[in-house]
Tab-separated table of N, CA and C in Angstrom:
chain	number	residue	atom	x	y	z
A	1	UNK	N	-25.000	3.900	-18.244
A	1	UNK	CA	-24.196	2.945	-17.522
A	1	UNK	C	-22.791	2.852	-18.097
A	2	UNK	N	-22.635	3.009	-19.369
A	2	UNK	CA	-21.187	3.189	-20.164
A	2	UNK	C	-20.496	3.849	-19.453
A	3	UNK	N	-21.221	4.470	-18.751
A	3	UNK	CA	-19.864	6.161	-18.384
A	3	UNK	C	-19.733	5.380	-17.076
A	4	UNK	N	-20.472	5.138	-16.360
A	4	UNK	CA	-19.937	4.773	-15.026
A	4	UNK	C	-18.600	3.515	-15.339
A	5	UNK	N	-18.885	2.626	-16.226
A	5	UNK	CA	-17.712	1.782	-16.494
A	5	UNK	C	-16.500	2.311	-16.550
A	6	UNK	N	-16.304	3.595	-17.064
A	6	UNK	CA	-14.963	4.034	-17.604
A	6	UNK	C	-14.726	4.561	-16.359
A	7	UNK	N	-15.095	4.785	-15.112
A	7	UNK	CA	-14.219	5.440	-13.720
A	7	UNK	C	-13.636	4.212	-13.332
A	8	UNK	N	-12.539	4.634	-13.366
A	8	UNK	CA	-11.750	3.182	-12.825
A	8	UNK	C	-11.650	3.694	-11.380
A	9	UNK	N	-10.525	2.859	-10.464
A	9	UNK	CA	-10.032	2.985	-9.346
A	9	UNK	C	-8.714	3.976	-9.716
A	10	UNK	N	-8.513	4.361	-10.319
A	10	UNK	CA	-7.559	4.923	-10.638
A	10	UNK	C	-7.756	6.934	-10.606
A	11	UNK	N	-8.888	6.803	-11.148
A	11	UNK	CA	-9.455	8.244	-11.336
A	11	UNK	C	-10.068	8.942	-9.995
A	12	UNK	N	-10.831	7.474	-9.025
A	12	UNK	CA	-10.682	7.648	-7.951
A	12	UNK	C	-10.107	8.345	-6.968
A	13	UNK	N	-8.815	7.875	-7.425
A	13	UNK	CA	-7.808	7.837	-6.226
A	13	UNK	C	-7.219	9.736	-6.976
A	14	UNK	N	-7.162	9.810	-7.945
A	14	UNK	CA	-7.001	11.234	-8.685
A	14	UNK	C	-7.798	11.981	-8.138
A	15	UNK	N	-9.056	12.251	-8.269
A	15	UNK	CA	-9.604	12.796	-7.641
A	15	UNK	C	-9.797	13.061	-5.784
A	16	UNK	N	-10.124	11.806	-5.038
A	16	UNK	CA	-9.211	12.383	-3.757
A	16	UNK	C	-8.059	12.681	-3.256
A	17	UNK	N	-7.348	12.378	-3.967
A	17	UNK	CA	-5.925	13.122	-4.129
A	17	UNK	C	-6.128	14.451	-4.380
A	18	UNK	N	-6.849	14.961	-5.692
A	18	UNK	CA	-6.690	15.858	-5.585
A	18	UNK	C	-7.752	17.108	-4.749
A	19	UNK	N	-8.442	16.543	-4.222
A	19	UNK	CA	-9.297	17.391	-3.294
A	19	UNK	C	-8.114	17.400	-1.855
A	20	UNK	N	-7.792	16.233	-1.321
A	20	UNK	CA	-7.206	16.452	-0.477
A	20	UNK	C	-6.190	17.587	-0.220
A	21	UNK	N	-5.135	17.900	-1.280
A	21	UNK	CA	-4.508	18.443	-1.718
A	21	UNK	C	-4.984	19.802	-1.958
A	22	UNK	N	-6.171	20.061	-1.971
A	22	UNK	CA	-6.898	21.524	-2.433
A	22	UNK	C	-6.791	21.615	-1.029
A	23	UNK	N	-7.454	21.341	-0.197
A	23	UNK	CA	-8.115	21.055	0.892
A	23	UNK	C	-7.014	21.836	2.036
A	24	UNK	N	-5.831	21.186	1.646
A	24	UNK	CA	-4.708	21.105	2.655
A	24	UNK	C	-3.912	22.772	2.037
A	25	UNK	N	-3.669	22.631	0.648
A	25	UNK	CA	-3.267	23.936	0.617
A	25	UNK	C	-3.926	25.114	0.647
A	26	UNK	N	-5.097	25.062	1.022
A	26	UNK	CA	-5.941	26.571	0.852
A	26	UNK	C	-5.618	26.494	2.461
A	27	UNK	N	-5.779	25.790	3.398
A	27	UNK	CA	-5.277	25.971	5.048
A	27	UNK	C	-3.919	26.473	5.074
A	28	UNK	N	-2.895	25.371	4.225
A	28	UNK	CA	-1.734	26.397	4.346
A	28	UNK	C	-1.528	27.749	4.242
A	29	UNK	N	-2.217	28.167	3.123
A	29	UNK	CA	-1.928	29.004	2.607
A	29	UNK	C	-2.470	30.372	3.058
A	30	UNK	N	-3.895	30.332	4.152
A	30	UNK	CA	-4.595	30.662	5.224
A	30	UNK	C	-3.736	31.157	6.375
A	31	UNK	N	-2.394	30.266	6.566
A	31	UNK	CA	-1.867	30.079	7.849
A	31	UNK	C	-1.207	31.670	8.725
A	32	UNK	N	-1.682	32.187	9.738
A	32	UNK	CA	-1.276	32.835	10.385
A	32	UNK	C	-0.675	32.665	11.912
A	33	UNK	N	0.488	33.570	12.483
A	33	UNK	CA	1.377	32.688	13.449
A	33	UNK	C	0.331	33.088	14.490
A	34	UNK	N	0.658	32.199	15.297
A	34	UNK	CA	-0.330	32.780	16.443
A	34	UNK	C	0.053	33.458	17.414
A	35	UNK	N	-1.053	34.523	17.716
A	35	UNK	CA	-0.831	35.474	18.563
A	35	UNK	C	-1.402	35.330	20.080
A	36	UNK	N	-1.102	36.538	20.747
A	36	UNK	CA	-1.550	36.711	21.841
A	36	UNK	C	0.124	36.424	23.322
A	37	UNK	N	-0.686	36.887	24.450
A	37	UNK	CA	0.405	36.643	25.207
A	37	UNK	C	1.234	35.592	25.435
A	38	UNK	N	0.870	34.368	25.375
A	38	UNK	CA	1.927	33.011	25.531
A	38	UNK	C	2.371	32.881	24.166
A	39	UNK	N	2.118	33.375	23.136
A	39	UNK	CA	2.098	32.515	22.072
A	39	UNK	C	3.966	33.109	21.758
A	40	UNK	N	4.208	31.775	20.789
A	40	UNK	CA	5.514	31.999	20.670
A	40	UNK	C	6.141	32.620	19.329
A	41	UNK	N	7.006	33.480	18.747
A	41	UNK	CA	7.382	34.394	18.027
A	41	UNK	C	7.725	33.133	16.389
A	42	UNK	N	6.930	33.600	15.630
A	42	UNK	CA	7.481	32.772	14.159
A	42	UNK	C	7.956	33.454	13.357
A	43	UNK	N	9.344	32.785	12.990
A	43	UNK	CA	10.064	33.705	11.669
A	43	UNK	C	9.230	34.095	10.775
A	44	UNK	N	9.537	34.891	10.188
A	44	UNK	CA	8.777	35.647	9.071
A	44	UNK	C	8.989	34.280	7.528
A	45	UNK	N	10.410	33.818	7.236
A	45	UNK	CA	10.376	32.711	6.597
A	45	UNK	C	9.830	31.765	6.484
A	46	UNK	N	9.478	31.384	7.809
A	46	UNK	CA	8.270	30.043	8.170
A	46	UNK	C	7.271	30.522	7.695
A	47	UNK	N	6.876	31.587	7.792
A	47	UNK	CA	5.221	31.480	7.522
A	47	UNK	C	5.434	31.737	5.708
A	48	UNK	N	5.980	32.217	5.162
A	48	UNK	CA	6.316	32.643	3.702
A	48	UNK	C	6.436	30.780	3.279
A	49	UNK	N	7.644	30.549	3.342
A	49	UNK	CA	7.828	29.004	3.138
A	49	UNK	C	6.477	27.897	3.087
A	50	UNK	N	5.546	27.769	4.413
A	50	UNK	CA	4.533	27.526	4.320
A	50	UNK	C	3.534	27.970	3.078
A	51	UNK	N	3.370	29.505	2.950
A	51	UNK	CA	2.297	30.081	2.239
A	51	UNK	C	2.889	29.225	0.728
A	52	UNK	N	4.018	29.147	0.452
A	52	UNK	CA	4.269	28.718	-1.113
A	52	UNK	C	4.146	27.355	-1.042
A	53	UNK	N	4.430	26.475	0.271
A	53	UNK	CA	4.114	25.399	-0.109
A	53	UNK	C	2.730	25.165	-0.398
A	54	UNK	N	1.502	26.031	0.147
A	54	UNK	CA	0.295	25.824	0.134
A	54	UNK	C	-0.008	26.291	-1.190
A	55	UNK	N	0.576	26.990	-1.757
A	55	UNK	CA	0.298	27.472	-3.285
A	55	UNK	C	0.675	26.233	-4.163
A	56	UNK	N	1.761	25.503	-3.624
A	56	UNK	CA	2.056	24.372	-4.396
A	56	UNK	C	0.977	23.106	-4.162
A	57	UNK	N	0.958	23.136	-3.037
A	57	UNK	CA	-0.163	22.066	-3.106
A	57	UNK	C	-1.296	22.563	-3.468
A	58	UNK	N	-1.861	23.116	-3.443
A	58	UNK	CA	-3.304	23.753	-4.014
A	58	UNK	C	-3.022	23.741	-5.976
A	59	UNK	N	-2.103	23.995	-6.100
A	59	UNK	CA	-1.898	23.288	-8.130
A	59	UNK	C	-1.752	22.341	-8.057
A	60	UNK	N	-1.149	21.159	-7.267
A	60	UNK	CA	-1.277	20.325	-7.440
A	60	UNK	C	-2.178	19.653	-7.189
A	61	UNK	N	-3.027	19.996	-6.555
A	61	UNK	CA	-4.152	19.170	-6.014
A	61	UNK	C	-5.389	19.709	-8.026
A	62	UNK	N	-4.675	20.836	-7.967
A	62	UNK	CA	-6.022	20.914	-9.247
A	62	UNK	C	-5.358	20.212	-10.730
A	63	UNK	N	-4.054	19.822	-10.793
A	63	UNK	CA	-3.112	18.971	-11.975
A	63	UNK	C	-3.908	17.729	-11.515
A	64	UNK	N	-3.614	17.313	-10.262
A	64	UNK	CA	-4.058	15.875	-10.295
A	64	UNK	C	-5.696	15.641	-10.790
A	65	UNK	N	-6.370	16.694	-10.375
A	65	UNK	CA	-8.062	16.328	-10.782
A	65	UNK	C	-7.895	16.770	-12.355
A	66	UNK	N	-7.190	17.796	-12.607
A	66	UNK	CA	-6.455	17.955	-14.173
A	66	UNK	C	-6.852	16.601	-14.836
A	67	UNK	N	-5.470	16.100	-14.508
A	67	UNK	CA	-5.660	14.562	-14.795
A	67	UNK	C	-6.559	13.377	-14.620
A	68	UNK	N	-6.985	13.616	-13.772
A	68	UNK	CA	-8.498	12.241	-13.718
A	68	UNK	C	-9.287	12.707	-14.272
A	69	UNK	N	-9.810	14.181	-15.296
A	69	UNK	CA	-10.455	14.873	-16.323
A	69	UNK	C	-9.898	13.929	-17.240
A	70	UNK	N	-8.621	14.342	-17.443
A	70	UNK	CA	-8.037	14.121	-19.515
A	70	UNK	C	-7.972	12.436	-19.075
A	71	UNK	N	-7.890	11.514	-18.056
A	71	UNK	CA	-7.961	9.868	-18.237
A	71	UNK	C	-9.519	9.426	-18.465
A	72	UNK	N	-10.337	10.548	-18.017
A	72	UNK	CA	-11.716	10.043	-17.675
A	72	UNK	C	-12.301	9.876	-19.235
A	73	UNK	N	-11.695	11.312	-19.930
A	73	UNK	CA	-12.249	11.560	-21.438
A	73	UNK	C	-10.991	10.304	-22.458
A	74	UNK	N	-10.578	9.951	-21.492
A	74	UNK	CA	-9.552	8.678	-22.540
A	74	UNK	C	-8.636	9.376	-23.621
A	75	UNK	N	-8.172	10.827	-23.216
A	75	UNK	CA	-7.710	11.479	-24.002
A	75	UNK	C	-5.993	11.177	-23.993
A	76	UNK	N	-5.365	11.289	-24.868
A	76	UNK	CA	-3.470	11.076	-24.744
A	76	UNK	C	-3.057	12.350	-23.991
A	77	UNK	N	-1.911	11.953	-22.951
A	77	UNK	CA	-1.306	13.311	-22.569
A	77	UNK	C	0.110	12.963	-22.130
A	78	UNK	N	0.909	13.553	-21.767
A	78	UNK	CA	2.225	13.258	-21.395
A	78	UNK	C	2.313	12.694	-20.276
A	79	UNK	N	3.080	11.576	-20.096
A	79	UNK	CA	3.162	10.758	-18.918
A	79	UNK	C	3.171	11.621	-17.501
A	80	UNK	N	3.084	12.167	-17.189
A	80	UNK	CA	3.178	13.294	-16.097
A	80	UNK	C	2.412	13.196	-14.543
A	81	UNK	N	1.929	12.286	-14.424
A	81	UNK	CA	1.358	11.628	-13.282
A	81	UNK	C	1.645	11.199	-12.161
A	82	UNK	N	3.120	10.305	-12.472
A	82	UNK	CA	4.378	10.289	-12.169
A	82	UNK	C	5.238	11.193	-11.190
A	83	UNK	N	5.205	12.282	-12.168
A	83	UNK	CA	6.507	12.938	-11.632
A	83	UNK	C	5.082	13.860	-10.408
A	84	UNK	N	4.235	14.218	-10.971
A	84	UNK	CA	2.766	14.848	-9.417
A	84	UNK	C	3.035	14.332	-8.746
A	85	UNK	N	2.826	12.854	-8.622
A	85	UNK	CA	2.494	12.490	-7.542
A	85	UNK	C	3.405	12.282	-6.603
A	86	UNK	N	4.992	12.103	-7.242
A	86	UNK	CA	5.671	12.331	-6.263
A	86	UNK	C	6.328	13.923	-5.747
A	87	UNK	N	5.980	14.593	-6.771
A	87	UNK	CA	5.824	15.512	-6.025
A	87	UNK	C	4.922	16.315	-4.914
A	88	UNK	N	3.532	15.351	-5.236
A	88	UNK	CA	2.807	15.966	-4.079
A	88	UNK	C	3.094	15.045	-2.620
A	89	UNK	N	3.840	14.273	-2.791
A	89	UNK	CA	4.384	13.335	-2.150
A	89	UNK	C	5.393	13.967	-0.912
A	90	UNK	N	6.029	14.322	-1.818
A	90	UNK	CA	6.892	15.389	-1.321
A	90	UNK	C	6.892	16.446	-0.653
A	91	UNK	N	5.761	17.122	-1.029
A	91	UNK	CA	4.978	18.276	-0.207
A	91	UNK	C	4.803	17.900	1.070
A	92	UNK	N	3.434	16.502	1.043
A	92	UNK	CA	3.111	15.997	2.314
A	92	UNK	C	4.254	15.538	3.168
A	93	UNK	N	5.145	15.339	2.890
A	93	UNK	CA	6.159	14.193	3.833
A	93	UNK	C	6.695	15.733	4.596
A	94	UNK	N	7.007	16.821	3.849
A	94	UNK	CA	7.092	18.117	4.345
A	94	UNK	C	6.204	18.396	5.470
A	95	UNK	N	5.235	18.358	5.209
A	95	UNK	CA	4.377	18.259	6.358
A	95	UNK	C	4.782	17.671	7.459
A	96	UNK	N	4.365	16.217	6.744
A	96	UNK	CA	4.312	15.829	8.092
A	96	UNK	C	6.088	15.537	8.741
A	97	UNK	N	6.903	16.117	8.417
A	97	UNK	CA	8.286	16.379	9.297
A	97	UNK	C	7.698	17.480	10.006
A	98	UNK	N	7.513	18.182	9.272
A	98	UNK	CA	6.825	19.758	10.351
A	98	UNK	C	5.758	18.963	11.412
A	99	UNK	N	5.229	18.380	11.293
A	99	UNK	CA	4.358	17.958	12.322
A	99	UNK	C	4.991	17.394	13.698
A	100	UNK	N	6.673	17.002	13.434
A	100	UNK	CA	6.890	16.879	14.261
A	100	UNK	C	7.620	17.429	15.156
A	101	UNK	N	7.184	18.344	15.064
A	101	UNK	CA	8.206	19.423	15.918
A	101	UNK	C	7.686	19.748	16.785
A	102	UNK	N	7.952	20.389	18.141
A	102	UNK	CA	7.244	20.735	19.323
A	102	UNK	C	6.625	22.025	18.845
A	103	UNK	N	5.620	22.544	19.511
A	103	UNK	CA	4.868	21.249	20.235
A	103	UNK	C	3.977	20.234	19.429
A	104	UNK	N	3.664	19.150	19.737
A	104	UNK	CA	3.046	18.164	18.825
A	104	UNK	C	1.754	18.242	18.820
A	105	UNK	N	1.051	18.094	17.732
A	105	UNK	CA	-0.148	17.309	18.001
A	105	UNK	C	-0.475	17.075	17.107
A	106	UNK	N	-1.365	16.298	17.628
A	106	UNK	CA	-0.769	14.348	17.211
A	106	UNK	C	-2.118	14.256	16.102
A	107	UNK	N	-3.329	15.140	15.654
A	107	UNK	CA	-4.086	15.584	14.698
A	107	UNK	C	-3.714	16.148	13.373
A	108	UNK	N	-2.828	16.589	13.771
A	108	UNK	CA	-1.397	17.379	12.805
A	108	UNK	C	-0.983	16.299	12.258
A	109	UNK	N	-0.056	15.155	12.828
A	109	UNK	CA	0.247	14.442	12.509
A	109	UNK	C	-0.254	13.261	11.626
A	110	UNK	N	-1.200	12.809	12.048
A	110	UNK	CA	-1.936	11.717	11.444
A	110	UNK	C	-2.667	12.127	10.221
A	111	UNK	N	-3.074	13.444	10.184
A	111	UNK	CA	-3.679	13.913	8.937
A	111	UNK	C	-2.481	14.137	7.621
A	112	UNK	N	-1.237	14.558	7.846
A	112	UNK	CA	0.033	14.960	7.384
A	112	UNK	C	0.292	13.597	6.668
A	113	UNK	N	0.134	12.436	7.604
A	113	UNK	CA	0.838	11.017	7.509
A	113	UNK	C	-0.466	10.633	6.362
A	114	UNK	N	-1.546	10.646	7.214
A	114	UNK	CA	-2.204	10.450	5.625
A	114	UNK	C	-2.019	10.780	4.025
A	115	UNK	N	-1.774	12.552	3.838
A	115	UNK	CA	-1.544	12.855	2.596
A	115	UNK	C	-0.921	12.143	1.961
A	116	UNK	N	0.479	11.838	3.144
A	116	UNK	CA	1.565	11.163	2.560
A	116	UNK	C	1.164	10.024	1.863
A	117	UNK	N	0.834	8.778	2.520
A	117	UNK	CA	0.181	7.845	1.988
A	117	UNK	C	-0.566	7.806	0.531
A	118	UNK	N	-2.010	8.945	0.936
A	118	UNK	CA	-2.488	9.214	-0.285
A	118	UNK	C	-1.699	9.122	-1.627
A	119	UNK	N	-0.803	10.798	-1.301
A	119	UNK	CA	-0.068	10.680	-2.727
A	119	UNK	C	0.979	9.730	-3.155
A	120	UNK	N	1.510	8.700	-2.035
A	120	UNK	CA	2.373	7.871	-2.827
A	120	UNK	C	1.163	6.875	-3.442
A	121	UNK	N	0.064	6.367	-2.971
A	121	UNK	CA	-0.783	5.955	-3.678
A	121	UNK	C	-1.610	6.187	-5.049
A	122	UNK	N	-1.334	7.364	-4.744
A	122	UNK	CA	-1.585	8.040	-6.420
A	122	UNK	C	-0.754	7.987	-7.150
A	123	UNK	N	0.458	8.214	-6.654
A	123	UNK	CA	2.139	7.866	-7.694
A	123	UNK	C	2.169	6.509	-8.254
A	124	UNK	N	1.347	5.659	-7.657
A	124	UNK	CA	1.669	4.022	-7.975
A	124	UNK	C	0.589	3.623	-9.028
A	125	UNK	N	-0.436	4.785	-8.414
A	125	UNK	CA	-1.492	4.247	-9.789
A	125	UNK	C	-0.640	5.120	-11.281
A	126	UNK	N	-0.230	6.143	-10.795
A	126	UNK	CA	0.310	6.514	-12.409
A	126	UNK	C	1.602	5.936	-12.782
């Protein structure tokens, strides 16, 4: 029962943070333009740009569970929690601007708007 005491709400929120964040960049990073006859022509940059952001979020998503490891073991580490979370913060809000671009949808969106949320919520716990 000791051990369950020491998960705070805090490690919580680290940990779905950082799954989310796995979650979202292994899709990015997946991402291919779509083909076929209607479909419409994507820069070669867009999809590159994407693939690194998904590389970025996918480390960050494994720093943040990083971190709800070294808080869980009550171990000292450099304040660095902080500067993740707004950077994964940052990632998502990326998103979800991309989400709004034509054409929309609106699944795109609300999932995007979530991350966002998430990680400023994780920024506040660190």
């Amino acid at each position: 029962m000791g051990v369950l005491r020491s998960i705070g709400p805090d490690i919580y929120v680290a940990v779905a943070t950082g799954i989310w964040f796995i979650v979202s960049g292994i899709s990015l990073m997946r991402y291919r333009p779509p083909t076929g006859r209607r479909a419409l022509p994507v820069a070669g940059w867009i999809v590159v740009t994407r693939r690194i952001r998904g590389v970025l979020e996918f480390l960050g998503g494994l720093a943040a569970i990083g971190l709800a490891a070294i808080s869980f073991l009550q171990l000292t580490f450099p304040p660095i929690g902080l500067p993740l979370g707004l950077s994964l913060a940052a990632l998502a809000l990326w998103s979800a601007i991309e989400a709004w671009v034509p054409p929309l949808r609106w699944l795109k969106i609300v999932l995007s708007v979530l991350g966002f949320a998430l990680a400023v919520f994780y920024a506040g716990f660190r």
